Every structure is written in structure tokens, then in C-alpha cells.
Amino acid sequence: MKDVETKVPPNFVRNIVADDVKSGKNGGKVLTRFPPEPNGYLHIGHAKSICLNFWLASEFGGLCNFRFDDTNPGKEEMEYVDSIMNDVRWLGFDWDERLYHASDYFEQLYQWAIDLIKAGKAYVDSLSADEIREHRGTLTEPGRDSIYRNRSVDENLDLFQRMRAGEFADGEYVLRAKIDMASPNINLRDPVMYRIRHMDHWRTGGKWCIYPMYDYAHGQSDALEGITHSICTMEYEDHRALYDWFLDNLDVPCHPQQIEFARLNLNYTVMSKRKLLQLVQEGYVTGWDDPRMPTLAGMRRRGYTPVAIRNFCERIGVGKRESLVDYSLLEYCVREDLNLKAQRVMAVLRPLKVVIENYPENQVEQLDSINNPEDAAAGTRKVPFSKVIYIERDDFMENPPKQFFRLSAGREVRLRYAYFIKCVEVIKDEKGEVVELRCTYDPATRGGDSPDGRKVKATLHWVSASHAMDAQVRLYDTLLNRADPSEEKQGLTFKDFINPDSLQIIDAAKLEPSLSGAPLGSMYQFERLGYFCVDQDSMPEKMVFNRTVTLRDTWARVKKAEGIKQ
Ligand code: ATP
Ligand code: MG
């Protein structure tokens, strides 16, 4: 495993595994797996599962397999396969040569289906999908037997073999497990094991036209790999009885223990791949890697780091109760990591021109600026200062309220790493809008302190106008404007909660020249504004930056308000 420290926080899954290792169950061995279906990109919820499985394995001297659950041709694509492997590696985990596919087991699964038919425990049904649904019953009513339920073993074998041979059309027949149509657990009411689908599969090509259902393939795939602990999310709790039934009725090499935990939900976003696909296909976002998406690809492009995501997964813990995690915790983890790593630079998003009247024309000073106060080794750099600079429009107010300490007419402030300046004149255009400030500077305050002990209440960032580089800056807000989009009341869907202001583009931000040539993906703190990274759309002549996260720490406030200690 690469740079991933083992740190499974105490949780009930870990306790079960620890007890099993102690008691010598499975010979003290631990083998977990991460089993994505390649029908979309991985999201932050998957990261929770990836961390849990890989961390458990590594803590107990075991391994974690990587398996594509590829039983569903038609929804699965190579693009997803590639992105999923890339994202797991990016997150910092490695499966070495242990890359598996449910499709590796198609032949074995087929043979096991034959075994069940021969044992009178599976039958070919001719009911349509709708009829099967209708026969299934409800939570309060038992299901009804299909009239084909008592076909002879020979007839079932014949039909199933012909299903495989391609003699029938999609939907004409299915293979069902023969369990109990009156079971209180609907999953046990003769679930479908195989359906006919005349469709090529990305790995097996045209070899098969019947495909196993996920519920039939999943547990046996685990058993074939010798998985000891099959960890999945709560929605599979009711399926466990079915997985156990298959494992108990088939000659499998082992019986993995399934443990369910609560999936991660984050507020102000959606996590299901089906919904994320809708956002992509219907153009609400630019793609799976849009920086507003909760996908790992989107978060990477936004500037989130693997360390931050892993720390988040550690902090949220693992339990059985569904909850909605506050997005600000994730942002807190991102800031915490970037604070240590990101070089500080100065950039002005909404420029206001400032002319320093008493500064010599054509003079340029190279001022020493600290790259990262958290990391002395990051050193210093020179930032050019000259007569005309830009400051942030928001840092000036003509008629400031009492609490506003930044620049206003007659007031003195500090320019970071430079001088004290004082505003002596405000220039407006014909509409009355402030277009320029005239200031004076005090040469004795070079570096930012006054020898006479004079104090100022604000320090502003700035950029020298003639040295500034223009860049596009993209500011992001939450994808949804509703904390819990599952509150889909009155016929509303999550799409009704899409935040129309989730992306704001600033086309002519002014950046200090040291940023010229910054490589794609590199991360910075723009002083006072937040953390930013170079987007993949960036070009040498027109750089593009994403705001990863603001500096404002809302999580600290939430923590304080809710009395959370962490
Ligand atoms: P989705 O509901 O987002 O479409 P899925 O469960 O269909 O996800 P899979 O590719 O089957 O996606 O998931 C692979 C693994 O990741 C599974 O073990 C699943 O339980 C886990 N997983 C998926 N979503 C979450 C989540 N939100 N939190 C924790 N684990 C998750
Ligand atoms: Mg799934």
C-alpha cells in the first residue's frame, strides 16, 4: 500500500473483525473487497467504503480485493471502468494483482444454477416481469406461486440450456430460485436468478445472452475469492437471508460473513449514481468530473486532496444509523490539509485600481513574501510592487459602517508585505461608481510596519497592475440549495433543488505574476480568498483557476454551536 497510514477508527465493523481474528475464525485471516459496479463514476460515499475495506485489511494483516460487479451489460462502460480504477489508486489504495470481475465467474455461476435446478431448488418461469411483480405480494400479503413453479427438473434443465443457447427472446423466460412465496422477507419469494439479455458484455463479448442477477452473483463471487468479511451498506441487510440461502444450498468454498453499515449521505448534494448520471446527461453539470459533483473525479478537479478525503472518511466513522453528514466537515478536512501544503499568493478577483500618488513613476520594487507560514521550508518569493496596483473592490467602502475596518476615504491600511497606504481621493465615473482610488504611501513602512508604532486595523492583498496576469476564476457553491434533497415532497424531485448559482465565473481576475506557468492541478492559497487550483481547461495564455474552498471555516462554527469536540 502506498502512502496510506492504517487508521481504522474504532467502530462496530472493526470490532467484529477484531473478535474474529482473535478467536481464530477463518484461520485468523482477513480478506475484504471493494466491489463497484462500473455504471458510473465513484463518489465520496464509495470512498467511505474503500477506506473501510482497505484499512480493515491492512490493520489485521489481510488484503482487500478489487472486483467489478459487472453483471449488468448495457449500463456498464469502459469509461467507468477506467475512471473507477484511477480513482481508487488516486485515493491511495492498491489491489496489486487482485483485480477480479463477477464476469470471471459466469461459467461457475451457470453450473451452480444447474445444480440448483437438479436439486429442485430453481425453475424456469414463463411469466413476464410485470406478472412476476404482481405475483410477489406485499409486505402484508404473501405472494402467489407461478403456474410454472412445478415444472419438472428435466423441463427446467432443457429450458435453461436453451436460454443460454440463445433460442429465446429477452424477457421470454427467467430462472428463479424456488424458496418460499409466502416468506415474510420478500427477497426470498422466488427471486429471479437469470434473465435473458441479448447484449454484448464489455468483457465476455457475445458469449452470453443470459446474465445472472446481482443478488445471485454477489455472494458466490465473494465465496469464490475466499472473502472473509463481505462489508456492504444497510440496504442489503434484507438481502442477506437470500445470499445465505444460495451459499447454504450450493457447494461453495466458504461462507463469507456479511456486515452492513450505514451509507454516507452528504447534505446539499445527491449521491446515487442514477441521479448523478441524470445531472450529467441533462447538462446540469459539465461532466462526471465537474468540480461541483460529489464524485472523486469532481473533487480532484476541484482541488480536494486524497489526504483530506481519507481524513474525512476517518472522522465520519462507521455506524448502522443513516445520517446526513454536514458538507462543512469535508471542507474542514480539505482546508486542514491545504493549509499545510498550499503556497500563498496574492490575487484580486474583483479589481479596483489604486494609484499611489507619491510613489515614483516607473519604480518597481521586488518585495519578499512568505510562501507558507506553516512550512518554513517553502521559503520566500519576490512580488513586484509599483505605482498602480489593484485591490479587491470589496476592500473599499465609501461610507463604511462602524465595523468596517478596511479602506475608505482618509483611512490608512497595510498592503501585505508592502507599505501603509492612505486613501486621499475617490474617483467615480459618470454613473457615480467608484473606478479608482488615489492614495499616498509611507515609505518608512516598507515590509508592513511603521517605525513610529502607528497601527492600522486591516491588511489588504493587492497585485501590481502592470505585472498582473489576467485569469479566469471559477467560484463554486453547493450543487443543491436544499440540505436534504430526499425531502422530495409534492411531486418535487432533487432536480427542483438544483442551485442556479452553483457556478460563478470571474473572467478577469488579476493574479501575481509568479502564477504564470503553474502546472495543471497545482494548488494555492489566494490570500484572504481561499484555496484555488489550476483547472484542466487552463491554457498558458489564459489560465483558469477553481476555488477549492473558501478560508471561512463554517465547520468551526457548526462545531461550536453544536458543542462538538474533535
Ligand atoms: P449508488 O447507490 O451510488 O448507485 P451503488 O451501491 O449502486 O451506489 P456500487 O458500485 O455497487 O454502487 O458500490 C460499490 C460499493 O460501494 C458497495 O459496497 C456499496 O455498498 C458502497 N457504497 C456505495 N455508495 C455508498 C455510500 N454512499 N456510502 C458508503 N458506501 C457506499
Ligand atoms: Mg450497487
XYZ file of C-alpha atoms in Angstrom, residues 17-400:
384
model
C -13.347 -8.335 12.548
C -11.035 -7.927 15.555
C -13.036 -10.531 17.517
C -12.958 -12.933 14.571
C -9.198 -12.586 14.250
C -8.781 -13.128 17.986
C -10.955 -16.234 18.044
C -9.155 -17.689 15.040
C -12.193 -17.667 12.768
C -11.172 -18.164 9.103
C -7.775 -19.182 10.446
C -7.340 -15.616 11.677
C -7.314 -14.428 8.065
C -8.934 -11.215 6.833
C -9.850 -10.736 3.174
C -12.202 -7.890 2.293
C -13.150 -6.451 -1.090
C -14.387 -3.342 -2.791
C -16.976 -4.333 -5.418
C -18.071 -1.385 -7.596
C -20.455 -1.746 -10.473
C -18.914 0.046 -13.477
C -22.069 2.030 -14.226
C -20.864 5.462 -13.161
C -18.007 7.309 -11.510
C -17.089 6.766 -7.878
C -18.360 9.307 -5.367
C -17.383 10.281 -1.849
C -19.722 7.574 -0.483
C -17.647 4.967 -2.272
C -14.564 6.500 -0.656
C -16.036 5.620 2.736
C -16.400 2.016 1.643
C -12.951 1.884 0.013
C -11.229 3.259 3.123
C -13.118 0.925 5.429
C -12.285 -2.187 3.417
C -8.639 -1.375 2.740
C -7.990 -0.099 6.256
C -9.528 -3.173 7.870
C -7.452 -5.468 5.704
C -4.251 -3.653 6.419
C -4.858 -3.346 10.153
C -5.333 -7.089 10.526
C -2.549 -8.159 8.186
C -5.023 -9.078 5.449
C -5.765 -7.978 1.928
C -8.532 -6.223 0.059
C -9.621 -7.392 -3.383
C -10.923 -5.148 -6.101
C -13.850 -6.613 -8.014
C -16.000 -5.200 -10.743
C -19.570 -6.329 -10.206
C -20.225 -6.441 -13.910
C -23.451 -8.407 -14.223
C -25.389 -5.684 -15.980
C -24.337 -5.170 -19.623
C -25.912 -2.118 -21.153
C -25.240 0.123 -18.192
C -21.543 -0.602 -17.965
C -18.896 1.217 -19.951
C -15.126 1.238 -20.318
C -15.036 4.908 -19.378
C -16.428 3.968 -15.973
C -14.077 1.023 -15.595
C -11.035 3.201 -16.236
C -12.198 6.048 -14.043
C -13.002 3.741 -11.117
C -9.547 2.140 -11.110
C -7.904 5.523 -11.487
C -9.905 6.992 -8.609
C -9.162 4.155 -6.184
C -5.447 4.500 -6.912
C -5.654 8.270 -6.572
C -7.272 7.840 -3.178
C -4.110 5.958 -2.251
C -5.056 2.286 -2.368
C -3.663 -0.598 -4.345
C -5.058 -4.051 -5.038
C -1.820 -5.354 -6.623
C -2.758 -8.266 -8.878
C -6.072 -8.875 -7.106
C -8.350 -7.411 -9.774
C -11.426 -9.586 -10.258
C -14.693 -9.451 -12.159
C -18.028 -11.064 -11.475
C -17.916 -11.957 -15.166
C -14.900 -14.204 -14.409
C -17.404 -16.410 -12.615
C -20.185 -16.584 -15.220
C -19.445 -20.204 -16.132
C -19.248 -21.326 -12.486
C -22.428 -19.433 -11.640
C -24.170 -21.133 -14.546
C -23.038 -24.568 -13.341
C -24.282 -23.768 -9.850
C -27.630 -22.752 -11.301
C -27.803 -26.176 -12.962
C -27.058 -27.743 -9.562
C -29.981 -25.859 -8.028
C -32.298 -26.927 -10.832
C -31.236 -30.554 -10.383
C -31.899 -30.281 -6.656
C -35.383 -28.944 -7.370
C -34.399 -25.557 -5.968
C -34.671 -23.460 -9.107
C -37.117 -23.324 -12.001
C -37.644 -21.624 -15.319
C -40.598 -19.270 -15.271
C -42.530 -18.007 -18.281
C -44.273 -15.150 -16.502
C -43.461 -11.667 -17.728
C -41.608 -9.208 -15.487
C -44.909 -7.458 -14.723
C -46.647 -10.707 -13.850
C -43.789 -11.719 -11.581
C -44.032 -8.398 -9.794
C -47.762 -8.807 -9.442
C -47.367 -12.335 -8.006
C -44.809 -11.165 -5.486
C -47.327 -9.893 -2.927
C -46.643 -7.103 -0.485
C -45.200 -6.639 2.978
C -48.561 -7.641 4.435
C -49.734 -10.194 1.861
C -47.950 -13.368 0.807
C -47.019 -13.861 -2.838
C -48.646 -16.364 -5.195
C -46.972 -19.302 -6.887
C -46.361 -19.050 -10.600
C -48.223 -21.696 -12.560
C -44.801 -22.735 -13.932
C -43.325 -23.274 -10.479
C -43.702 -27.020 -10.640
C -42.075 -27.710 -13.979
C -40.097 -30.941 -13.905
C -36.351 -30.894 -13.378
C -35.852 -32.164 -16.920
C -38.019 -29.472 -18.441
C -36.227 -26.811 -16.383
C -32.805 -28.108 -17.435
C -33.861 -28.180 -21.064
C -35.313 -24.664 -20.990
C -32.385 -23.176 -19.089
C -29.869 -24.691 -21.511
C -31.866 -23.306 -24.415
C -31.991 -19.913 -22.722
C -28.213 -19.963 -22.715
C -28.099 -21.176 -26.318
C -29.968 -18.075 -27.425
C -33.196 -19.726 -28.525
C -35.452 -17.210 -26.787
C -36.050 -13.503 -26.867
C -35.360 -11.119 -23.996
C -37.962 -11.487 -21.277
C -39.424 -14.733 -22.585
C -38.101 -16.790 -19.676
C -36.258 -16.265 -16.418
C -34.652 -18.654 -13.962
C -35.944 -18.292 -10.416
C -34.837 -19.728 -7.110
C -37.538 -21.923 -5.568
C -37.662 -20.754 -1.976
C -40.916 -19.584 -0.427
C -43.575 -17.339 -1.973
C -45.028 -16.728 1.493
C -41.786 -15.701 3.168
C -42.094 -12.543 5.269
C -38.855 -11.470 3.549
C -39.836 -10.507 0.016
C -36.296 -11.193 -1.191
C -36.952 -14.883 -0.545
C -40.124 -15.032 -2.658
C -38.560 -16.954 -5.522
C -36.145 -14.235 -6.691
C -35.029 -14.125 -10.303
C -31.524 -15.569 -10.764
C -31.055 -15.177 -14.520
C -32.610 -13.095 -17.243
C -32.206 -13.211 -20.997
C -30.481 -10.222 -22.444
C -29.179 -10.328 -25.984
C -26.472 -7.816 -25.446
C -22.697 -7.822 -25.653
C -20.761 -7.537 -22.433
C -17.609 -5.412 -22.241
C -15.557 -8.437 -21.160
C -17.330 -11.559 -22.369
C -18.475 -10.043 -25.659
C -21.236 -12.089 -27.298
C -20.516 -15.265 -25.335
C -23.552 -14.952 -23.100
C -27.136 -13.924 -23.675
C -28.263 -14.778 -20.165
C -26.870 -12.790 -17.286
C -27.009 -13.508 -13.539
C -28.809 -11.050 -11.287
C -26.646 -9.138 -8.840
C -28.237 -10.976 -5.891
C -27.323 -14.333 -7.355
C -23.796 -13.354 -8.396
C -22.652 -11.324 -5.448
C -22.388 -13.758 -2.541
C -20.935 -16.545 -4.682
C -18.339 -14.162 -6.124
C -17.278 -13.379 -2.559
C -17.164 -17.070 -1.728
C -15.069 -17.893 -4.793
C -12.476 -15.337 -3.750
C -12.449 -16.548 -0.165
C -13.676 -13.231 1.189
C -13.944 -13.433 4.983
C -15.920 -10.247 5.660
C -18.286 -9.019 2.994
C -18.969 -5.445 4.012
C -21.825 -3.593 2.355
C -24.392 -0.879 3.006
C -27.613 -1.238 5.017
C -29.943 -1.631 2.044
C -28.549 -5.141 1.606
C -29.454 -6.223 5.123
C -32.727 -7.760 3.927
C -30.899 -9.485 1.089
C -28.562 -11.273 3.455
C -31.029 -14.120 4.005
C -31.053 -14.708 0.262
C -27.251 -14.609 -0.046
C -27.080 -17.076 2.833
C -29.655 -19.324 1.148
C -27.574 -19.520 -2.031
C -24.372 -20.158 -0.091
C -26.038 -22.830 2.039
C -27.562 -24.593 -0.946
C -24.501 -24.578 -3.194
C -21.186 -26.332 -2.941
C -19.182 -23.144 -2.342
C -15.636 -22.988 -0.962
C -16.563 -20.812 2.023
C -19.351 -18.743 3.521
C -18.347 -15.080 3.825
C -19.908 -13.122 6.648
C -21.878 -10.102 5.503
C -21.798 -6.993 7.685
C -23.901 -3.958 6.811
C -23.101 -0.330 7.668
C -24.880 2.964 7.010
C -24.061 4.622 3.716
C -22.654 8.100 3.645
C -25.049 10.905 2.788
C -23.797 14.462 2.487
C -26.072 17.458 2.672
C -26.656 19.761 -0.318
C -25.817 17.038 -2.815
C -27.009 13.693 -4.166
C -25.043 10.501 -4.081
C -26.836 7.920 -6.165
C -25.154 7.169 -9.460
C -28.521 7.198 -11.173
C -29.100 10.788 -10.111
C -25.537 11.822 -10.866
C -25.934 10.347 -14.360
C -29.051 12.456 -14.821
C -27.129 15.588 -13.877
C -24.505 14.727 -16.486
C -26.860 13.637 -19.254
C -29.242 16.522 -18.831
C -26.446 19.077 -18.821
C -26.827 20.426 -15.293
C -23.084 19.933 -14.936
C -20.287 19.715 -17.495
C -19.484 16.062 -16.800
C -18.788 13.477 -14.120
C -15.708 15.459 -13.172
C -17.471 18.804 -12.858
C -15.981 20.358 -9.699
C -19.473 20.635 -8.202
C -20.056 16.884 -8.366
C -19.588 14.707 -5.266
C -17.567 12.308 -7.417
C -13.921 11.661 -6.660
C -13.108 12.915 -10.161
C -15.019 16.139 -9.474
C -13.393 16.600 -6.093
C -9.937 16.004 -7.549
C -10.595 18.630 -10.212
C -11.910 20.971 -7.554
C -8.602 20.622 -5.703
C -9.575 18.267 -2.885
C -6.697 16.001 -1.900
C -6.680 12.256 -1.169
C -5.389 13.009 2.326
C -8.335 15.320 3.004
C -10.850 12.746 1.772
C -9.270 9.966 3.805
C -9.238 12.144 6.912
C -12.899 12.876 6.303
C -13.663 9.157 5.996
C -11.840 8.595 9.255
C -13.732 11.353 11.059
C -17.247 10.395 9.958
C -16.864 6.951 11.463
C -18.893 3.865 10.632
C -22.252 3.064 12.165
C -25.577 1.484 11.376
C -27.783 4.556 11.512
C -28.415 6.628 8.405
C -27.394 10.228 8.789
C -26.715 13.303 6.741
C -23.138 14.467 7.184
C -22.519 18.204 7.058
C -20.591 19.269 3.967
C -18.609 21.688 6.085
C -16.831 18.766 7.754
C -15.455 17.748 4.366
C -14.418 21.333 3.690
C -12.746 21.476 7.082
C -10.655 18.426 6.160
C -9.708 19.991 2.822
C -8.605 23.237 4.458
C -6.701 21.401 7.129
C -4.604 19.621 4.505
C -4.209 22.541 2.092
C -3.225 24.858 4.917
C -0.097 22.757 5.325
C 0.655 22.343 1.647
C -0.604 25.252 -0.400
C 1.675 28.109 -1.321
C 0.273 31.546 -0.521
C -0.034 34.009 -3.367
C -1.934 37.227 -3.994
C -4.773 37.516 -6.453
C -7.550 40.064 -6.823
C -10.870 38.709 -8.013
C -12.796 41.973 -8.475
C -10.154 44.594 -9.133
C -10.303 48.233 -8.112
C -7.478 50.394 -9.420
C -5.337 52.263 -6.883
C -2.792 54.912 -7.904
C -0.178 55.709 -5.277
C 0.462 59.368 -5.979
C 3.751 59.804 -4.147
C 5.306 56.557 -5.404
C 7.948 57.191 -8.064
C 6.787 56.689 -11.647
C 8.398 53.596 -13.254
C 9.805 52.325 -9.977
C 9.359 48.627 -9.296
C 10.319 47.002 -6.024
C 10.549 43.252 -5.546
C 9.119 42.602 -2.111
C 9.847 39.471 -0.102
C 6.753 37.397 0.550
C 6.414 34.283 2.649
C 5.319 31.231 0.664
C 3.805 29.286 3.512
C 3.807 30.349 7.157
C 3.035 26.709 8.056
C 6.129 25.448 6.281
C 9.399 27.357 6.666
C 10.995 25.130 4.039
C 8.656 26.585 1.426
C 10.786 29.748 1.525
C 10.009 33.168 0.141
C 9.422 34.736 -3.237
C 9.596 38.224 -4.720
C 6.388 40.041 -5.552
C 6.612 43.203 -7.694
C 5.196 46.448 -6.325
C 4.650 49.611 -8.366
C 2.743 52.871 -8.557
C -0.514 51.392 -9.858
C -1.985 48.390 -8.113
C -5.306 46.573 -7.840
C -7.078 45.850 -4.606
C -10.297 43.956 -4.023
C -13.350 46.110 -4.717
C -14.928 44.779 -1.510
C -11.992 46.124 0.494
C -13.109 49.698 -0.094
C -16.277 51.385 1.142
C -17.152 54.966 0.595
C -19.433 55.206 3.590
C -18.237 52.465 5.867
